[in-house]
PDB file of C-alpha atoms in Angstrom:
ATOM      1  CA  MET A   2     120.801  84.175 109.661  1.00 86.00           C
ATOM      2  CA  LEU A   3     124.296  82.748 109.816  1.00 92.00           C
ATOM      3  CA  HIS A   4     126.030  80.132 111.953  1.00 96.00           C
ATOM      4  CA  PHE A   5     129.508  81.237 113.042  1.00 97.00           C
ATOM      5  CA  MET A   6     132.030  78.673 114.270  1.00 97.00           C
ATOM      6  CA  ILE A   7     134.784  80.669 116.027  1.00 97.00           C
ATOM      7  CA  ASP A   8     138.122  78.841 116.158  1.00 97.00           C
ATOM      8  CA  PHE A   9     139.152  80.998 119.122  1.00 96.00           C
ATOM      9  CA  GLU A  10     142.431  79.196 119.697  1.00 93.00           C
ATOM     10  CA  ASN A  11     143.417  80.165 116.156  1.00 95.00           C
ATOM     11  CA  VAL A  12     142.044  83.705 115.717  1.00 96.00           C
ATOM     12  CA  GLY A  13     141.737  85.006 119.291  1.00 95.00           C
ATOM     13  CA  ASN A  14     140.090  88.384 119.856  1.00 95.00           C
ATOM     14  CA  SER A  15     140.705  89.515 116.272  1.00 95.00           C
ATOM     15  CA  GLY A  16     138.276  86.860 115.073  1.00 96.00           C
ATOM     16  CA  LEU A  17     135.438  88.641 116.871  1.00 96.00           C
ATOM     17  CA  ALA A  18     135.853  91.804 114.773  1.00 95.00           C
ATOM     18  CA  GLY A  19     132.453  92.624 113.331  1.00 95.00           C
ATOM     19  CA  SER A  20     130.462  91.381 116.333  1.00 95.00           C
ATOM     20  CA  GLU A  21     128.554  94.661 116.266  1.00 94.00           C
ATOM     21  CA  TYR A  22     126.924  93.542 113.002  1.00 95.00           C
ATOM     22  CA  LEU A  23     125.411  90.390 114.499  1.00 96.00           C
ATOM     23  CA  SER A  24     121.680  90.122 115.114  1.00 94.00           C
ATOM     24  CA  GLY A  25     119.298  88.016 117.135  1.00 94.00           C
ATOM     25  CA  GLN A  26     118.940  85.646 114.194  1.00 93.00           C
ATOM     26  CA  ASP A  27     122.615  84.701 114.150  1.00 96.00           C
ATOM     27  CA  ARG A  28     124.149  81.765 115.996  1.00 96.00           C
ATOM     28  CA  VAL A  29     127.710  82.001 117.329  1.00 97.00           C
ATOM     29  CA  THR A  30     129.683  79.145 118.854  1.00 97.00           C
ATOM     30  CA  ILE A  31     133.099  79.869 120.344  1.00 97.00           C
ATOM     31  CA  PHE A  32     135.381  76.828 120.387  1.00 96.00           C
ATOM     32  CA  TYR A  33     138.165  77.225 122.923  1.00 95.00           C
ATOM     33  CA  SER A  34     140.548  75.348 125.199  1.00 92.00           C
ATOM     34  CA  ALA A  35     141.869  75.929 128.701  1.00 89.00           C
ATOM     35  CA  GLY A  36     144.846  77.730 127.202  1.00 88.00           C
ATOM     36  CA  CYS A  37     142.733  80.295 125.335  1.00 87.00           C
ATOM     37  CA  ALA A  38     139.867  81.125 127.676  1.00 89.00           C
ATOM     38  CA  GLN A  39     140.415  84.894 127.980  1.00 93.00           C
ATOM     39  CA  VAL A  40     138.639  87.470 125.833  1.00 94.00           C
ATOM     40  CA  GLU A  41     138.678  91.254 125.563  1.00 94.00           C
ATOM     41  CA  ASN A  42     135.821  92.738 127.560  1.00 96.00           C
ATOM     42  CA  GLY A  43     134.829  95.083 124.731  1.00 93.00           C
ATOM     43  CA  ARG A  44     134.525  92.236 122.249  1.00 93.00           C
ATOM     44  CA  MET A  45     132.477  90.196 124.675  1.00 93.00           C
ATOM     45  CA  GLU A  46     130.121  93.088 125.330  1.00 94.00           C
ATOM     46  CA  GLN A  47     129.553  93.493 121.595  1.00 94.00           C
ATOM     47  CA  LEU A  48     128.683  89.815 121.301  1.00 94.00           C
ATOM     48  CA  LEU A  49     126.280  89.868 124.228  1.00 94.00           C
ATOM     49  CA  ASN A  50     124.651  93.140 123.185  1.00 94.00           C
ATOM     50  CA  SER A  51     124.067  91.924 119.638  1.00 94.00           C
ATOM     51  CA  GLY A  52     121.361  89.538 120.827  1.00 94.00           C
ATOM     52  CA  CYS A  53     122.852  86.610 118.912  1.00 96.00           C
ATOM     53  CA  ARG A  54     122.496  83.122 120.306  1.00 95.00           C
ATOM     54  CA  LEU A  55     125.884  82.494 121.872  1.00 96.00           C
ATOM     55  CA  ASP A  56     127.240  79.094 122.749  1.00 95.00           C
ATOM     56  CA  LEU A  57     130.593  78.057 124.250  1.00 96.00           C
ATOM     57  CA  CYS A  58     132.264  74.762 123.412  1.00 96.00           C
ATOM     58  CA  LYS A  59     135.372  73.874 125.429  1.00 95.00           C
ATOM     59  CA  LEU A  60     137.887  71.253 124.358  1.00 93.00           C
ATOM     60  CA  GLN A  61     137.745  68.531 126.987  1.00 91.00           C
ATOM     61  CA  LYS A  62     141.031  66.785 126.259  1.00 84.00           C
ATOM     62  CA  GLN A  63     144.102  68.426 124.740  1.00 80.00           C
ATOM     63  CA  GLY A  64     145.163  66.910 121.450  1.00 74.00           C
ATOM     64  CA  LYS A  65     146.436  67.929 118.035  1.00 81.00           C
ATOM     65  CA  ASN A  66     143.675  69.502 115.948  1.00 83.00           C
ATOM     66  CA  GLY A  67     141.166  68.750 118.681  1.00 91.00           C
ATOM     67  CA  LEU A  68     139.147  71.935 118.181  1.00 93.00           C
ATOM     68  CA  ASP A  69     139.186  71.420 114.420  1.00 94.00           C
ATOM     69  CA  PHE A  70     137.440  68.076 114.846  1.00 95.00           C
ATOM     70  CA  TYR A  71     134.958  69.659 117.246  1.00 96.00           C
ATOM     71  CA  ILE A  72     134.082  72.303 114.660  1.00 97.00           C
ATOM     72  CA  ALA A  73     133.763  69.822 111.805  1.00 96.00           C
ATOM     73  CA  SER A  74     131.511  67.648 113.977  1.00 96.00           C
ATOM     74  CA  ARG A  75     129.316  70.608 114.938  1.00 96.00           C
ATOM     75  CA  ILE A  76     128.871  71.562 111.291  1.00 96.00           C
ATOM     76  CA  GLY A  77     127.665  68.052 110.533  1.00 95.00           C
ATOM     77  CA  GLU A  78     125.304  68.272 113.494  1.00 95.00           C
ATOM     78  CA  ILE A  79     123.885  71.596 112.284  1.00 95.00           C
ATOM     79  CA  TYR A  80     123.254  70.423 108.741  1.00 95.00           C
ATOM     80  CA  GLY A  81     121.939  67.119 110.018  1.00 93.00           C
ATOM     81  CA  SER A  82     119.293  69.032 111.971  1.00 94.00           C
ATOM     82  CA  GLY A  83     117.868  70.438 108.736  1.00 92.00           C
ATOM     83  CA  TYR A  84     119.591  73.820 108.518  1.00 92.00           C
ATOM     84  CA  GLU A  85     120.145  74.810 104.875  1.00 90.00           C
ATOM     85  CA  GLY A  86     121.946  78.152 105.157  1.00 90.00           C
ATOM     86  CA  ASP A  87     125.614  79.115 105.265  1.00 93.00           C
ATOM     87  CA  VAL A  88     128.047  78.238 108.021  1.00 96.00           C
ATOM     88  CA  SER A  89     131.076  80.415 108.625  1.00 96.00           C
ATOM     89  CA  VAL A  90     134.240  78.959 110.113  1.00 97.00           C
ATOM     90  CA  VAL A  91     136.142  81.882 111.587  1.00 98.00           C
ATOM     91  CA  SER A  92     139.727  80.680 111.381  1.00 97.00           C
ATOM     92  CA  ARG A  93     143.011  81.123 109.531  1.00 96.00           C
ATOM     93  CA  ASP A  94     143.529  77.365 109.471  1.00 95.00           C
ATOM     94  CA  LYS A  95     143.549  76.342 105.819  1.00 94.00           C
ATOM     95  CA  GLY A  96     142.814  72.782 106.891  1.00 94.00           C
ATOM     96  CA  PHE A  97     139.130  73.722 106.952  1.00 96.00           C
ATOM     97  CA  ARG A  98     139.207  73.904 103.168  1.00 96.00           C
ATOM     98  CA  ALA A  99     138.702  70.146 103.295  1.00 96.00           C
ATOM     99  CA  VAL A 100     135.416  70.760 105.129  1.00 95.00           C
ATOM    100  CA  GLN A 101     134.442  73.310 102.478  1.00 95.00           C
ATOM    101  CA  ASP A 102     135.267  70.835  99.746  1.00 96.00           C
ATOM    102  CA  TYR A 103     133.258  68.050 101.386  1.00 95.00           C
ATOM    103  CA  TRP A 104     130.071  70.114 101.729  1.00 95.00           C
ATOM    104  CA  LYS A 105     130.481  71.633  98.275  1.00 94.00           C
ATOM    105  CA  ARG A 106     130.356  68.134  96.786  1.00 93.00           C
ATOM    106  CA  ALA A 107     127.851  66.612  99.193  1.00 92.00           C
ATOM    107  CA  LYS A 108     124.602  65.088  97.970  1.00 90.00           C
ATOM    108  CA  GLU A 109     122.904  68.216  99.276  1.00 91.00           C
ATOM    109  CA  PRO A 110     125.621  70.884  98.795  1.00 94.00           C
ATOM    110  CA  ARG A 111     126.113  73.566 101.425  1.00 94.00           C
ATOM    111  CA  LYS A 112     128.280  76.677 101.531  1.00 94.00           C
ATOM    112  CA  ILE A 113     131.030  76.886 104.149  1.00 95.00           C
ATOM    113  CA  VAL A 114     132.629  80.324 104.475  1.00 96.00           C
ATOM    114  CA  LEU A 115     136.210  80.382 105.764  1.00 97.00           C
ATOM    115  CA  LYS A 116     137.387  83.809 106.933  1.00 97.00           C
ATOM    116  CA  PRO A 117     139.543  85.140 109.819  1.00 97.00           C
ATOM    117  CA  ASP A 118     136.807  87.261 111.437  1.00 97.00           C
ATOM    118  CA  ILE A 119     133.056  87.768 111.686  1.00 97.00           C
ATOM    119  CA  GLU A 120     133.055  90.921 109.575  1.00 95.00           C
ATOM    120  CA  GLN A 121     134.677  89.290 106.543  1.00 95.00           C
ATOM    121  CA  SER A 122     132.465  86.249 106.989  1.00 96.00           C
ATOM    122  CA  ILE A 123     129.298  88.320 106.656  1.00 95.00           C
ATOM    123  CA  VAL A 124     130.489  89.924 103.422  1.00 94.00           C
ATOM    124  CA  SER A 125     131.671  86.623 101.945  1.00 93.00           C
ATOM    125  CA  SER A 126     128.406  84.868 102.722  1.00 91.00           C
ATOM    126  CA  GLY A 127     126.833  86.780  99.860  1.00 83.00           C
ATOM    127  CA  GLU A 128     123.745  87.722 101.841  1.00 88.00           C
ATOM    128  CA  ASN A 129     121.862  90.723 100.472  1.00 89.00           C
ATOM    129  CA  SER A 130     121.539  92.754 103.641  1.00 92.00           C
ATOM    130  CA  GLU A 131     122.037  96.206 105.085  1.00 93.00           C
ATOM    131  CA  ARG A 132     124.881  94.987 107.274  1.00 94.00           C
ATOM    132  CA  SER A 133     126.764  93.657 104.250  1.00 93.00           C
ATOM    133  CA  ARG A 134     126.330  97.011 102.534  1.00 93.00           C
ATOM    134  CA  LEU A 135     127.610  98.872 105.594  1.00 93.00           C
ATOM    135  CA  ILE A 136     130.690  96.659 105.881  1.00 94.00           C
ATOM    136  CA  ARG A 137     131.502  96.994 102.166  1.00 92.00           C
ATOM    137  CA  GLU A 138     131.160 100.760 102.380  1.00 91.00           C
ATOM    138  CA  LYS A 139     133.430 100.861 105.411  1.00 90.00           C
ATOM    139  CA  LYS A 140     136.057  98.812 103.597  1.00 86.00           C
ATOM    140  CA  ARG A 141     135.793 100.728 100.321  1.00 88.00           C
ATOM    141  CA  ILE A 142     139.186 102.086  99.232  1.00 86.00           C
ATOM    142  CA  VAL A 143     139.260 105.877  98.941  1.00 86.00           C
ATOM    143  CA  GLY A 144     141.936 108.394  98.019  1.00 91.00           C
ATOM    144  CA  LEU A 145     143.674 110.244 100.835  1.00 90.00           C
ATOM    145  CA  GLU A 146     143.670 113.628  99.121  1.00 91.00           C
ATOM    146  CA  SER A 147     140.115 113.508  97.766  1.00 88.00           C
ATOM    147  CA  THR A 148     138.756 112.322 101.125  1.00 86.00           C
ATOM    148  CA  VAL A 149     140.443 115.141 103.029  1.00 92.00           C
ATOM    149  CA  GLN A 150     139.236 117.652 100.433  1.00 91.00           C
ATOM    150  CA  LYS A 151     135.657 116.482 100.892  1.00 88.00           C
ATOM    151  CA  TYR A 152     136.059 116.674 104.653  1.00 90.00           C
ATOM    152  CA  ASN A 153     137.356 120.240 104.480  1.00 93.00           C
ATOM    153  CA  GLU A 154     134.578 121.245 102.077  1.00 90.00           C
ATOM    154  CA  ARG A 155     131.964 119.849 104.464  1.00 91.00           C
ATOM    155  CA  LYS A 156     133.469 121.823 107.346  1.00 93.00           C
ATOM    156  CA  ARG A 157     133.554 125.008 105.255  1.00 91.00           C
ATOM    157  CA  LEU A 158     129.944 124.695 104.164  1.00 91.00           C
ATOM    158  CA  GLN A 159     128.801 123.851 107.678  1.00 92.00           C
ATOM    159  CA  ALA A 160     130.492 126.964 109.045  1.00 93.00           C
ATOM    160  CA  GLU A 161     129.122 129.165 106.252  1.00 91.00           C
ATOM    161  CA  LEU A 162     125.578 127.877 106.750  1.00 92.00           C
ATOM    162  CA  GLY A 163     125.903 128.449 110.477  1.00 92.00           C
ATOM    163  CA  ASN A 164     126.756 132.082 109.823  1.00 92.00           C
ATOM    164  CA  LEU A 165     123.978 132.532 107.255  1.00 89.00           C
ATOM    165  CA  PHE A 166     121.183 131.131 109.398  1.00 92.00           C
ATOM    166  CA  ALA A 167     122.515 131.791 112.914  1.00 90.00           C
ATOM    167  CA  ASP A 168     119.657 134.071 113.948  1.00 87.00           C
ATOM    168  CA  THR A 169     116.884 132.516 111.878  1.00 90.00           C
ATOM    169  CA  GLU A 170     114.348 129.754 112.271  1.00 90.00           C
ATOM    170  CA  TYR A 171     116.294 127.717 109.706  1.00 89.00           C
ATOM    171  CA  ILE A 172     119.246 127.023 112.001  1.00 91.00           C
ATOM    172  CA  ALA A 173     117.730 123.640 112.869  1.00 90.00           C
ATOM    173  CA  GLN A 174     117.702 122.706 109.169  1.00 90.00           C
ATOM    174  CA  ILE A 175     121.431 123.177 108.606  1.00 91.00           C
ATOM    175  CA  GLY A 176     122.150 119.424 108.627  1.00 91.00           C
ATOM    176  CA  THR A 177     119.546 118.768 105.929  1.00 92.00           C
ATOM    177  CA  ILE A 178     120.670 121.724 103.831  1.00 92.00           C
ATOM    178  CA  LEU A 179     124.306 120.631 104.086  1.00 92.00           C
ATOM    179  CA  GLU A 180     123.556 117.123 102.828  1.00 90.00           C
ATOM    180  CA  MET A 181     121.612 118.594  99.896  1.00 90.00           C
ATOM    181  CA  LEU A 182     124.563 120.789  98.934  1.00 89.00           C
ATOM    182  CA  LEU A 183     127.071 117.928  99.173  1.00 88.00           C
ATOM    183  CA  VAL A 184     125.141 115.913  96.581  1.00 83.00           C
ATOM    184  CA  LYS A 185     126.518 118.358  94.003  1.00 69.00           C
ATOM    185  CA  SER A 186     123.250 118.714  92.093  1.00 76.00           C
ATOM    186  CA  THR A 187     122.824 121.317  89.362  1.00 88.00           C
ATOM    187  CA  PRO A 188     121.455 124.663  90.533  1.00 88.00           C
ATOM    188  CA  LYS A 189     118.076 123.878  88.973  1.00 90.00           C
ATOM    189  CA  VAL A 190     117.808 120.482  90.668  1.00 91.00           C
ATOM    190  CA  LEU A 191     118.920 121.988  94.002  1.00 91.00           C
ATOM    191  CA  TYR A 192     116.342 124.775  93.637  1.00 90.00           C
ATOM    192  CA  LEU A 193     113.477 122.377  92.893  1.00 92.00           C
ATOM    193  CA  ASP A 194     114.560 120.040  95.680  1.00 91.00           C
ATOM    194  CA  MET A 195     114.516 122.874  98.203  1.00 91.00           C
ATOM    195  CA  LEU A 196     111.057 123.988  97.102  1.00 93.00           C
ATOM    196  CA  LYS A 197     109.831 120.427  97.516  1.00 91.00           C
ATOM    197  CA  ARG A 198     111.571 119.907 100.850  1.00 90.00           C
ATOM    198  CA  PHE A 199     110.813 123.254 102.541  1.00 92.00           C
ATOM    199  CA  GLY A 200     107.840 124.641 100.626  1.00 93.00           C
ATOM    200  CA  LYS A 201     107.763 127.422  98.044  1.00 91.00           C
ATOM    201  CA  LYS A 202     108.304 130.384 100.376  1.00 91.00           C
ATOM    202  CA  ASP A 203     110.948 128.906 102.670  1.00 92.00           C
ATOM    203  CA  GLY A 204     112.609 126.939  99.893  1.00 91.00           C
ATOM    204  CA  LEU A 205     113.118 130.035  97.774  1.00 92.00           C
ATOM    205  CA  LEU A 206     114.526 131.994 100.726  1.00 91.00           C
ATOM    206  CA  ILE A 207     116.950 129.223 101.685  1.00 93.00           C
ATOM    207  CA  TYR A 208     118.057 128.751  98.072  1.00 92.00           C
ATOM    208  CA  ARG A 209     118.840 132.425  97.672  1.00 91.00           C
ATOM    209  CA  GLU A 210     120.982 132.338 100.806  1.00 90.00           C
ATOM    210  CA  VAL A 211     122.922 129.155 100.028  1.00 89.00           C
ATOM    211  CA  LYS A 212     123.847 130.481  96.578  1.00 87.00           C
ATOM    212  CA  LYS A 213     126.180 132.796  98.452  1.00 84.00           C
ATOM    213  CA  VAL A 214     128.350 129.921  99.719  1.00 83.00           C
ATOM    214  CA  VAL A 215     128.332 127.393  96.860  1.00 78.00           C
TER     215      VAL A 215
END
């Protein structure tokens, strides 16, 4: 569970990137003013479909740093209610570092995450979750050439397997067989895995066929 404070006037629609990773346990408050009350429909649908508890907080009177004070006040309100988890301020405004510093040194320290969007906030919170793993994997840096080579190899194997098993009962197993081949196991490991996965008779038959394409 995370509390997200969206400084919408500062980050706009880009701050909602990662809304698809939200869950029903998360709490999202969008702080906005009359001058920034429009949102992309797609982003809004992601928020609503996530099941998170969504709250809107509109600035009542225009003033310098008005939304910043709203957000700082809401954080105090949240922690004052007994919440002990992380709060994420979704903003590029470095002024919120003062809020981070305050809660870091408070009598009962709390962690304030300051990132420009929801996605980065989830990763930076340090939570050990499937969504954090998925985001990290998505953002992992890969080589252009090696990635394209792997893509082409997958396509080649998929086509070869389709030809091998086109008129057999194993055509429905092509996806599973392909993933086993892409692991790059040794022939012995692949052989034993196929026997375990498909049974002795079918596993042996499939192994003999796939040896023709690997």
